[in-house]
PDB file of C-alpha atoms in Angstrom:
ATOM      1  CA  MET A   1      63.063   2.883 -13.141  1.00 50.00           C
ATOM      2  CA  LYS A   2      59.528   4.224 -13.369  1.00 54.00           C
ATOM      3  CA  GLU A   3      61.145   8.064 -13.153  1.00 56.00           C
ATOM      4  CA  GLY A   4      63.261   7.302 -15.986  1.00 57.00           C
ATOM      5  CA  THR A   5      60.378   5.972 -17.871  1.00 58.00           C
ATOM      6  CA  SER A   6      58.101   8.868 -16.941  1.00 59.00           C
ATOM      7  CA  GLY A   7      61.151  11.360 -17.910  1.00 60.00           C
ATOM      8  CA  ASP A   8      61.428   9.631 -21.361  1.00 63.00           C
ATOM      9  CA  SER A   9      57.709   9.911 -21.763  1.00 63.00           C
ATOM     10  CA  ARG A  10      57.581  13.791 -21.047  1.00 64.00           C
ATOM     11  CA  ARG A  11      60.544  14.159 -23.514  1.00 64.00           C
ATOM     12  CA  GLY A  12      58.800  12.298 -26.109  1.00 63.00           C
ATOM     13  CA  ASN A  13      55.762  14.095 -25.634  1.00 75.00           C
ATOM     14  CA  ALA A  14      57.326  17.556 -25.746  1.00 74.00           C
ATOM     15  CA  GLY A  15      59.485  16.639 -28.774  1.00 74.00           C
ATOM     16  CA  ASP A  16      55.942  15.472 -30.735  1.00 73.00           C
ATOM     17  CA  VAL A  17      54.687  18.917 -29.601  1.00 72.00           C
ATOM     18  CA  LEU A  18      57.892  20.750 -31.258  1.00 75.00           C
ATOM     19  CA  ARG A  19      57.551  18.657 -34.344  1.00 77.00           C
ATOM     20  CA  GLN A  20      53.879  19.262 -34.760  1.00 73.00           C
ATOM     21  CA  LEU A  21      54.448  22.972 -34.143  1.00 70.00           C
ATOM     22  CA  VAL A  22      56.959  22.995 -36.750  1.00 72.00           C
ATOM     23  CA  ARG A  23      54.982  21.126 -39.313  1.00 71.00           C
ATOM     24  CA  GLU A  24      51.782  23.471 -38.749  1.00 69.00           C
ATOM     25  CA  MET A  25      53.674  27.050 -38.171  1.00 73.00           C
ATOM     26  CA  GLY A  26      56.954  26.162 -40.505  1.00 74.00           C
ATOM     27  CA  VAL A  27      55.095  27.382 -43.816  1.00 76.00           C
ATOM     28  CA  PRO A  28      53.504  30.500 -42.176  1.00 76.00           C
ATOM     29  CA  PHE A  29      56.895  31.512 -40.733  1.00 79.00           C
ATOM     30  CA  LEU A  30      58.545  31.396 -43.993  1.00 81.00           C
ATOM     31  CA  ILE A  31      55.838  33.144 -45.805  1.00 79.00           C
ATOM     32  CA  ALA A  32      55.936  35.795 -42.942  1.00 75.00           C
ATOM     33  CA  ALA A  33      59.825  36.199 -43.268  1.00 79.00           C
ATOM     34  CA  GLY A  34      59.436  36.351 -47.007  1.00 78.00           C
ATOM     35  CA  TRP A  35      56.897  39.147 -46.804  1.00 76.00           C
ATOM     36  CA  THR A  36      58.992  40.890 -44.204  1.00 75.00           C
ATOM     37  CA  VAL A  37      62.348  41.058 -46.295  1.00 78.00           C
ATOM     38  CA  TYR A  38      59.974  42.183 -49.510  1.00 74.00           C
ATOM     39  CA  SER A  39      58.527  44.991 -47.418  1.00 76.00           C
ATOM     40  CA  VAL A  40      61.821  46.084 -45.952  1.00 73.00           C
ATOM     41  CA  VAL A  41      63.454  46.084 -49.408  1.00 73.00           C
ATOM     42  CA  ALA A  42      60.772  47.673 -51.125  1.00 73.00           C
ATOM     43  CA  ALA A  43      60.317  50.373 -48.536  1.00 71.00           C
ATOM     44  CA  PRO A  44      63.535  51.889 -47.475  1.00 72.00           C
ATOM     45  CA  GLU A  45      62.123  54.080 -44.712  1.00 69.00           C
ATOM     46  CA  LYS A  46      61.000  50.795 -42.974  1.00 62.00           C
ATOM     47  CA  ARG A  47      64.449  49.412 -42.454  1.00 65.00           C
ATOM     48  CA  ASN A  48      64.290  49.253 -38.604  1.00 72.00           C
ATOM     49  CA  VAL A  49      63.989  46.673 -36.024  1.00 71.00           C
ATOM     50  CA  VAL A  50      60.453  47.770 -35.140  1.00 71.00           C
ATOM     51  CA  ASP A  51      59.005  48.178 -38.516  1.00 70.00           C
ATOM     52  CA  ALA A  52      60.497  44.630 -39.397  1.00 72.00           C
ATOM     53  CA  ILE A  53      59.029  43.138 -36.233  1.00 76.00           C
ATOM     54  CA  SER A  54      55.755  44.651 -36.968  1.00 75.00           C
ATOM     55  CA  VAL A  55      55.623  43.533 -40.423  1.00 76.00           C
ATOM     56  CA  PHE A  56      56.605  39.923 -39.530  1.00 77.00           C
ATOM     57  CA  GLY A  57      54.297  39.839 -36.449  1.00 78.00           C
ATOM     58  CA  GLY A  58      51.110  40.728 -38.582  1.00 78.00           C
ATOM     59  CA  SER A  59      51.993  38.547 -41.577  1.00 81.00           C
ATOM     60  CA  PHE A  60      53.027  35.709 -39.083  1.00 78.00           C
ATOM     61  CA  PHE A  61      49.724  35.950 -37.334  1.00 79.00           C
ATOM     62  CA  LEU A  62      47.527  35.916 -41.029  1.00 82.00           C
ATOM     63  CA  ALA A  63      49.347  33.033 -42.088  1.00 79.00           C
ATOM     64  CA  CYS A  64      49.075  31.067 -38.871  1.00 79.00           C
ATOM     65  CA  TRP A  65      45.377  32.029 -38.916  1.00 82.00           C
ATOM     66  CA  ALA A  66      44.868  30.867 -42.501  1.00 80.00           C
ATOM     67  CA  PHE A  67      46.849  27.622 -42.098  1.00 77.00           C
ATOM     68  CA  ALA A  68      44.786  27.027 -39.122  1.00 78.00           C
ATOM     69  CA  GLN A  69      41.594  27.198 -40.894  1.00 80.00           C
ATOM     70  CA  TRP A  70      42.955  25.115 -43.445  1.00 79.00           C
ATOM     71  CA  PHE A  71      43.944  22.152 -41.028  1.00 76.00           C
ATOM     72  CA  ARG A  72      40.612  22.961 -39.000  1.00 79.00           C
ATOM     73  CA  VAL A  73      38.679  22.077 -42.380  1.00 81.00           C
ATOM     74  CA  LYS A  74      40.738  19.234 -43.185  1.00 79.00           C
ATOM     75  CA  LYS A  75      40.261  17.440 -39.834  1.00 81.00           C
ATOM     76  CA  GLN A  76      36.767  18.171 -39.826  1.00 83.00           C
ATOM     77  CA  GLN A  77      36.454  16.480 -43.434  1.00 81.00           C
ATOM     78  CA  ALA A  78      38.651  13.684 -42.195  1.00 80.00           C
ATOM     79  CA  VAL A  79      36.210  13.392 -39.179  1.00 81.00           C
ATOM     80  CA  GLU A  80      33.036  13.333 -41.306  1.00 79.00           C
ATOM     81  CA  SER A  81      34.396  10.882 -43.643  1.00 80.00           C
ATOM     82  CA  GLY A  82      35.208   8.639 -40.769  1.00 78.00           C
ATOM     83  CA  LEU A  83      31.818   9.065 -39.558  1.00 81.00           C
ATOM     84  CA  GLY A  84      30.095   8.475 -42.769  1.00 78.00           C
ATOM     85  CA  GLY A  85      31.983   5.129 -42.834  1.00 80.00           C
ATOM     86  CA  ILE A  86      30.812   4.106 -39.479  1.00 83.00           C
ATOM     87  CA  VAL A  87      27.341   4.861 -40.701  1.00 83.00           C
ATOM     88  CA  LEU A  88      27.797   3.005 -43.600  1.00 83.00           C
ATOM     89  CA  LYS A  89      29.139  -0.201 -41.681  1.00 85.00           C
ATOM     90  CA  GLN A  90      26.468   0.152 -39.192  1.00 85.00           C
ATOM     91  CA  GLU A  91      23.845   0.091 -42.222  1.00 86.00           C
ATOM     92  CA  ALA A  92      25.574  -2.929 -43.553  1.00 87.00           C
ATOM     93  CA  LEU A  93      25.547  -4.344 -40.156  1.00 87.00           C
ATOM     94  CA  VAL A  94      21.973  -3.910 -39.605  1.00 87.00           C
ATOM     95  CA  ALA A  95      20.965  -5.212 -42.900  1.00 87.00           C
ATOM     96  CA  ALA A  96      22.958  -8.312 -42.502  1.00 87.00           C
ATOM     97  CA  LEU A  97      21.450  -8.670 -38.972  1.00 87.00           C
ATOM     98  CA  THR A  98      17.862  -8.383 -40.230  1.00 84.00           C
ATOM     99  CA  GLU A  99      18.729 -10.897 -43.177  1.00 83.00           C
ATOM    100  CA  ALA A 100      19.978 -13.248 -40.529  1.00 84.00           C
ATOM    101  CA  THR A 101      17.031 -12.861 -38.379  1.00 81.00           C
ATOM    102  CA  GLU A 102      14.584 -13.285 -41.441  1.00 82.00           C
ATOM    103  CA  ARG A 103      16.347 -16.422 -42.257  1.00 83.00           C
ATOM    104  CA  LEU A 104      16.397 -17.928 -38.851  1.00 85.00           C
ATOM    105  CA  GLU A 105      12.517 -16.952 -38.506  1.00 83.00           C
ATOM    106  CA  GLY A 106      12.038 -18.278 -41.749  1.00 81.00           C
ATOM    107  CA  HIS A 107      13.587 -21.886 -41.112  1.00 83.00           C
ATOM    108  CA  SER A 108      11.971 -22.055 -37.614  1.00 86.00           C
ATOM    109  CA  SER A 109       8.652 -21.146 -38.721  1.00 88.00           C
ATOM    110  CA  GLY A 110       8.219 -20.945 -42.379  1.00 91.00           C
ATOM    111  CA  GLY A 111       8.629 -17.226 -43.301  1.00 91.00           C
ATOM    112  CA  LYS A 112       6.184 -16.416 -45.899  1.00 92.00           C
ATOM    113  CA  SER A 113       6.186 -19.570 -47.552  1.00 95.00           C
ATOM    114  CA  ILE A 114       2.774 -21.086 -48.481  1.00 96.00           C
ATOM    115  CA  GLY A 115       1.786 -24.692 -49.566  1.00 97.00           C
ATOM    116  CA  TRP A 116      -0.345 -25.844 -52.281  1.00 97.00           C
ATOM    117  CA  LEU A 117      -1.634 -29.082 -53.520  1.00 97.00           C
ATOM    118  CA  MET A 118      -1.677 -30.533 -57.058  1.00 96.00           C
ATOM    119  CA  LEU A 119      -5.105 -32.213 -57.376  1.00 93.00           C
ATOM    120  CA  THR A 120      -4.806 -33.726 -60.671  1.00 83.00           C
ATOM    121  CA  PRO A 121      -5.640 -35.894 -62.644  1.00 86.00           C
ATOM    122  CA  PRO A 122      -9.226 -37.034 -61.667  1.00 91.00           C
ATOM    123  CA  LEU A 123      -9.954 -40.744 -62.699  1.00 89.00           C
ATOM    124  CA  ASP A 124     -12.634 -42.949 -61.876  1.00 88.00           C
ATOM    125  CA  GLY A 125     -14.556 -40.770 -59.407  1.00 91.00           C
ATOM    126  CA  ALA A 126     -11.188 -39.841 -57.355  1.00 93.00           C
ATOM    127  CA  ILE A 127      -8.088 -37.838 -57.483  1.00 94.00           C
ATOM    128  CA  ARG A 128      -5.180 -39.955 -56.354  1.00 92.00           C
ATOM    129  CA  ASP A 129      -1.480 -39.236 -56.343  1.00 91.00           C
ATOM    130  CA  VAL A 130      -1.902 -35.733 -54.458  1.00 95.00           C
ATOM    131  CA  THR A 131       1.325 -33.984 -54.283  1.00 96.00           C
ATOM    132  CA  ALA A 132       1.945 -31.023 -51.686  1.00 97.00           C
ATOM    133  CA  HIS A 133       4.356 -28.228 -52.989  1.00 97.00           C
ATOM    134  CA  VAL A 134       5.768 -25.193 -51.168  1.00 97.00           C
ATOM    135  CA  ASN A 135       6.041 -21.954 -52.774  1.00 96.00           C
ATOM    136  CA  GLY A 136       8.629 -19.789 -50.963  1.00 93.00           C
ATOM    137  CA  ASN A 137      12.325 -20.082 -49.560  1.00 92.00           C
ATOM    138  CA  TYR A 138      11.442 -21.959 -46.252  1.00 94.00           C
ATOM    139  CA  PRO A 139      10.133 -25.157 -45.286  1.00 95.00           C
ATOM    140  CA  LEU A 140       6.572 -25.566 -44.113  1.00 96.00           C
ATOM    141  CA  ILE A 141       6.361 -27.079 -40.361  1.00 95.00           C
ATOM    142  CA  ASP A 142       3.178 -28.745 -39.094  1.00 95.00           C
ATOM    143  CA  ALA A 143       1.404 -28.394 -42.381  1.00 96.00           C
ATOM    144  CA  ASN A 144      -2.130 -29.571 -42.703  1.00 96.00           C
ATOM    145  CA  ALA A 145      -4.742 -28.988 -45.788  1.00 96.00           C
ATOM    146  CA  SER A 146      -8.366 -29.684 -45.662  1.00 95.00           C
ATOM    147  CA  VAL A 147      -9.850 -30.113 -49.080  1.00 95.00           C
ATOM    148  CA  LEU A 148     -13.511 -29.733 -49.901  1.00 93.00           C
ATOM    149  CA  ASP A 149     -15.356 -30.255 -52.849  1.00 92.00           C
ATOM    150  CA  LEU A 150     -17.403 -27.247 -53.626  1.00 91.00           C
ATOM    151  CA  ALA A 151     -20.055 -29.225 -55.265  1.00 88.00           C
ATOM    152  CA  LYS A 152     -20.757 -30.639 -51.507  1.00 86.00           C
ATOM    153  CA  ALA A 153     -20.214 -27.215 -49.887  1.00 79.00           C
ATOM    154  CA  GLY A 154     -23.793 -27.160 -48.670  1.00 73.00           C
ATOM    155  CA  LEU A 155     -23.993 -30.531 -47.625  1.00 73.00           C
ATOM    156  CA  GLY A 156     -22.216 -29.714 -44.382  1.00 63.00           C
ATOM    157  CA  LEU A 157     -24.815 -27.308 -43.239  1.00 66.00           C
ATOM    158  CA  GLU A 158     -27.441 -29.775 -43.918  1.00 66.00           C
ATOM    159  CA  GLU A 159     -25.706 -32.374 -41.769  1.00 68.00           C
ATOM    160  CA  LEU A 160     -25.346 -29.864 -39.098  1.00 62.00           C
ATOM    161  CA  GLN A 161     -28.973 -28.920 -39.261  1.00 65.00           C
ATOM    162  CA  ARG A 162     -30.089 -32.791 -39.482  1.00 68.00           C
ATOM    163  CA  THR A 163     -27.790 -33.862 -36.510  1.00 66.00           C
ATOM    164  CA  GLY A 164     -27.088 -30.911 -34.516  1.00 62.00           C
ATOM    165  CA  LYS A 165     -23.374 -32.266 -34.313  1.00 61.00           C
ATOM    166  CA  ILE A 166     -21.047 -29.609 -35.233  1.00 60.00           C
ATOM    167  CA  GLN A 167     -18.306 -32.059 -36.442  1.00 59.00           C
ATOM    168  CA  ASP A 168     -20.645 -32.862 -39.285  1.00 54.00           C
ATOM    169  CA  VAL A 169     -19.987 -29.744 -41.014  1.00 57.00           C
ATOM    170  CA  PHE A 170     -16.773 -31.273 -41.903  1.00 62.00           C
ATOM    171  CA  LYS A 171     -18.184 -34.466 -42.998  1.00 70.00           C
ATOM    172  CA  HIS A 172     -16.989 -34.003 -46.590  1.00 78.00           C
ATOM    173  CA  HIS A 173     -13.607 -32.535 -46.198  1.00 88.00           C
ATOM    174  CA  VAL A 174     -10.594 -34.718 -46.945  1.00 91.00           C
ATOM    175  CA  THR A 175      -7.758 -33.840 -44.371  1.00 93.00           C
ATOM    176  CA  PHE A 176      -4.044 -33.857 -45.289  1.00 95.00           C
ATOM    177  CA  ASN A 177      -1.622 -34.064 -42.424  1.00 95.00           C
ATOM    178  CA  CYS A 178       1.564 -32.922 -44.397  1.00 94.00           C
ATOM    179  CA  GLY A 179       3.877 -32.514 -41.711  1.00 93.00           C
ATOM    180  CA  MET A 180       7.004 -30.891 -42.934  1.00 94.00           C
ATOM    181  CA  LEU A 181       7.139 -29.725 -46.537  1.00 95.00           C
ATOM    182  CA  GLN A 182      10.522 -28.914 -48.178  1.00 94.00           C
ATOM    183  CA  PRO A 183      10.718 -26.202 -50.779  1.00 94.00           C
ATOM    184  CA  ASN A 184      11.293 -27.483 -54.705  1.00 91.00           C
ATOM    185  CA  LEU A 185      10.325 -30.929 -53.426  1.00 93.00           C
ATOM    186  CA  ALA A 186       6.849 -32.573 -54.530  1.00 93.00           C
ATOM    187  CA  ILE A 187       5.569 -34.582 -51.515  1.00 94.00           C
ATOM    188  CA  LEU A 188       3.311 -37.423 -52.395  1.00 93.00           C
ATOM    189  CA  GLN A 189       0.072 -37.484 -50.077  1.00 93.00           C
ATOM    190  CA  ARG A 190      -1.690 -40.703 -49.127  1.00 89.00           C
ATOM    191  CA  SER A 191      -5.371 -39.268 -49.054  1.00 90.00           C
ATOM    192  CA  VAL A 192      -7.987 -39.768 -51.687  1.00 93.00           C
ATOM    193  CA  VAL A 193     -10.026 -37.047 -52.774  1.00 94.00           C
ATOM    194  CA  PRO A 194     -13.236 -38.182 -54.296  1.00 92.00           C
ATOM    195  CA  CYS A 195     -14.911 -36.148 -56.866  1.00 92.00           C
ATOM    196  CA  ASP A 196     -17.529 -36.409 -59.726  1.00 91.00           C
ATOM    197  CA  THR A 197     -15.596 -36.925 -62.912  1.00 90.00           C
ATOM    198  CA  THR A 198     -18.646 -36.888 -65.134  1.00 90.00           C
ATOM    199  CA  GLN A 199     -19.125 -33.234 -64.528  1.00 91.00           C
ATOM    200  CA  PRO A 200     -17.272 -30.565 -66.839  1.00 92.00           C
ATOM    201  CA  LEU A 201     -15.937 -28.445 -63.831  1.00 93.00           C
ATOM    202  CA  ILE A 202     -14.580 -29.630 -60.476  1.00 94.00           C
ATOM    203  CA  ARG A 203     -14.059 -27.137 -57.963  1.00 94.00           C
ATOM    204  CA  PHE A 204     -12.059 -27.272 -54.565  1.00 95.00           C
ATOM    205  CA  ARG A 205     -11.360 -24.937 -51.748  1.00 95.00           C
ATOM    206  CA  VAL A 206      -8.424 -26.103 -49.636  1.00 96.00           C
ATOM    207  CA  GLU A 207      -7.809 -24.534 -46.111  1.00 96.00           C
ATOM    208  CA  TRP A 208      -4.267 -24.658 -45.097  1.00 97.00           C
ATOM    209  CA  SER A 209      -2.368 -24.097 -41.737  1.00 97.00           C
ATOM    210  CA  ALA A 210       0.977 -24.268 -40.556  1.00 96.00           C
ATOM    211  CA  ARG A 211       3.359 -22.868 -37.960  1.00 95.00           C
ATOM    212  CA  ASN A 212       3.479 -19.484 -40.069  1.00 93.00           C
ATOM    213  CA  GLY A 213      -0.068 -18.911 -40.452  1.00 95.00           C
ATOM    214  CA  THR A 214      -3.190 -19.880 -42.594  1.00 97.00           C
ATOM    215  CA  TRP A 215      -4.214 -19.228 -46.194  1.00 97.00           C
ATOM    216  CA  THR A 216      -6.775 -20.473 -48.692  1.00 97.00           C
ATOM    217  CA  GLN A 217      -6.249 -22.433 -51.810  1.00 97.00           C
ATOM    218  CA  TYR A 218      -8.771 -22.585 -54.772  1.00 97.00           C
ATOM    219  CA  VAL A 219      -8.518 -25.168 -57.536  1.00 96.00           C
ATOM    220  CA  GLU A 220     -10.604 -25.650 -60.710  1.00 95.00           C
ATOM    221  CA  LEU A 221     -10.574 -28.661 -63.022  1.00 96.00           C
ATOM    222  CA  LYS A 222     -11.872 -27.963 -66.618  1.00 94.00           C
ATOM    223  CA  ARG A 223     -12.656 -30.895 -68.780  1.00 93.00           C
ATOM    224  CA  ASN A 224     -10.678 -30.504 -71.986  1.00 91.00           C
ATOM    225  CA  GLY A 225     -11.297 -33.586 -74.142  1.00 89.00           C
ATOM    226  CA  ASN A 226     -10.353 -36.935 -72.443  1.00 88.00           C
ATOM    227  CA  LYS A 227      -8.219 -34.734 -69.646  1.00 91.00           C
ATOM    228  CA  TYR A 228      -8.673 -31.706 -67.269  1.00 93.00           C
ATOM    229  CA  ASP A 229      -6.996 -28.696 -67.291  1.00 94.00           C
ATOM    230  CA  PHE A 230      -5.707 -27.693 -63.723  1.00 95.00           C
ATOM    231  CA  TYR A 231      -6.168 -24.105 -62.336  1.00 96.00           C
ATOM    232  CA  THR A 232      -5.063 -23.061 -58.709  1.00 97.00           C
ATOM    233  CA  ALA A 233      -4.565 -19.814 -56.857  1.00 97.00           C
ATOM    234  CA  VAL A 234      -3.656 -19.146 -53.082  1.00 97.00           C
ATOM    235  CA  GLN A 235      -4.936 -16.149 -51.242  1.00 96.00           C
ATOM    236  CA  ARG A 236      -3.454 -15.169 -47.960  1.00 95.00           C
ATOM    237  CA  GLY A 237      -5.300 -12.220 -46.284  1.00 92.00           C
ATOM    238  CA  ASP A 238      -6.226  -9.942 -49.141  1.00 91.00           C
ATOM    239  CA  ASP A 239      -3.401 -11.178 -51.170  1.00 94.00           C
ATOM    240  CA  TRP A 240      -3.079 -13.548 -54.125  1.00 95.00           C
ATOM    241  CA  VAL A 241       0.168 -14.902 -53.411  1.00 96.00           C
ATOM    242  CA  PHE A 242       0.537 -17.774 -55.828  1.00 96.00           C
ATOM    243  CA  GLU A 243      -1.248 -18.584 -59.370  1.00 96.00           C
ATOM    244  CA  ASN A 244      -0.740 -21.665 -61.204  1.00 94.00           C
ATOM    245  CA  PRO A 245      -0.778 -20.992 -64.293  1.00 92.00           C
ATOM    246  CA  GLN A 246      -0.400 -17.021 -64.095  1.00 92.00           C
ATOM    247  CA  ARG A 247      -3.141 -14.858 -64.476  1.00 90.00           C
ATOM    248  CA  ASP A 248      -2.351 -13.510 -67.755  1.00 90.00           C
ATOM    249  CA  SER A 249      -2.467 -17.458 -69.306  1.00 91.00           C
ATOM    250  CA  ILE A 250      -5.737 -17.904 -68.061  1.00 91.00           C
ATOM    251  CA  PRO A 251      -8.651 -17.530 -70.764  1.00 90.00           C
ATOM    252  CA  LYS A 252     -10.947 -14.819 -70.193  1.00 90.00           C
ATOM    253  CA  ARG A 253     -14.575 -14.410 -70.078  1.00 88.00           C
ATOM    254  CA  PRO A 254     -16.511 -11.829 -72.117  1.00 88.00           C
ATOM    255  CA  ASP A 255     -16.042  -9.236 -69.509  1.00 86.00           C
ATOM    256  CA  GLY A 256     -12.364  -9.588 -69.569  1.00 87.00           C
ATOM    257  CA  THR A 257     -12.095 -11.565 -66.141  1.00 88.00           C
ATOM    258  CA  PRO A 258     -10.219 -14.617 -65.882  1.00 91.00           C
ATOM    259  CA  ASP A 259     -12.626 -17.685 -66.600  1.00 91.00           C
ATOM    260  CA  VAL A 260     -11.727 -19.152 -62.931  1.00 93.00           C
ATOM    261  CA  PHE A 261     -14.478 -19.118 -60.203  1.00 92.00           C
ATOM    262  CA  TRP A 262     -12.228 -17.274 -57.565  1.00 93.00           C
ATOM    263  CA  HIS A 263     -12.070 -14.344 -60.089  1.00 88.00           C
ATOM    264  CA  SER A 264     -15.499 -14.661 -61.760  1.00 82.00           C
ATOM    265  CA  GLY A 265     -17.930 -16.221 -59.227  1.00 78.00           C
ATOM    266  CA  LEU A 266     -16.304 -17.015 -55.790  1.00 77.00           C
ATOM    267  CA  ALA A 267     -19.350 -16.225 -53.458  1.00 69.00           C
ATOM    268  CA  GLU A 268     -21.610 -18.370 -55.729  1.00 69.00           C
ATOM    269  CA  ALA A 269     -19.132 -21.215 -55.893  1.00 69.00           C
ATOM    270  CA  LEU A 270     -18.373 -21.381 -52.164  1.00 69.00           C
ATOM    271  CA  THR A 271     -22.121 -21.849 -51.473  1.00 64.00           C
ATOM    272  CA  GLY A 272     -22.624 -24.478 -54.107  1.00 60.00           C
ATOM    273  CA  ARG A 273     -24.405 -22.410 -56.364  1.00 58.00           C
ATOM    274  CA  GLY A 274     -21.907 -21.639 -58.777  1.00 57.00           C
ATOM    275  CA  THR A 275     -22.481 -22.901 -62.305  1.00 50.00           C
TER     276      THR A 275
END
């Protein structure tokens, strides 16, 4: 049974080879035969077997060589096209894998999302109904925020010098344990932020931390009649990653800088000496 199968396979392979030879050499054979007939008819002195064989052999060889180059180039183009398709598929696969990895990392750690607090409106010496927000595509995990009224920025150092206790530096900070914050969802916080509502300007610094790192939020409230206008921005490293409202919408000082302390007098405000 096996010998019969092997014999059929060999006959099949031989048939395939013959068909391939006919496919690749059939046209060169016809070209060579046609040229030989033309040569013999056009040159009566070459009407003999030797000359006919010489003409046929040379023309057949040249035709086979030309067709061989044709098939070689064609196969090379097919291979290059196939390799190009493989490269494109690999690039698409790498891009999809990178995107999936970023999504997985984003959902597990927060990715590039940042949090910010809406500290408004101040009323009767305090800000209540504080809401926490996320700017980004992924939720923040283990988010915490520490709010400092910059009018009290120097009091912590004075407390430290007076008592020698390092924890007194943070005596005037208000802490928010936000837990998990979801994008596009304002989360109401329980803590209340005291502030001096008799002042035309109220400024805060908010130190944030979460599983995806740390960042700093600045807040400025400007009295406008019976209410306060709210301005805030978030700095992560050296980059400003969030502004509300956008910088172009903020009133300008005479020198052209936005009239908020983080663009016009950050150092003075952080030490409690800003106007």
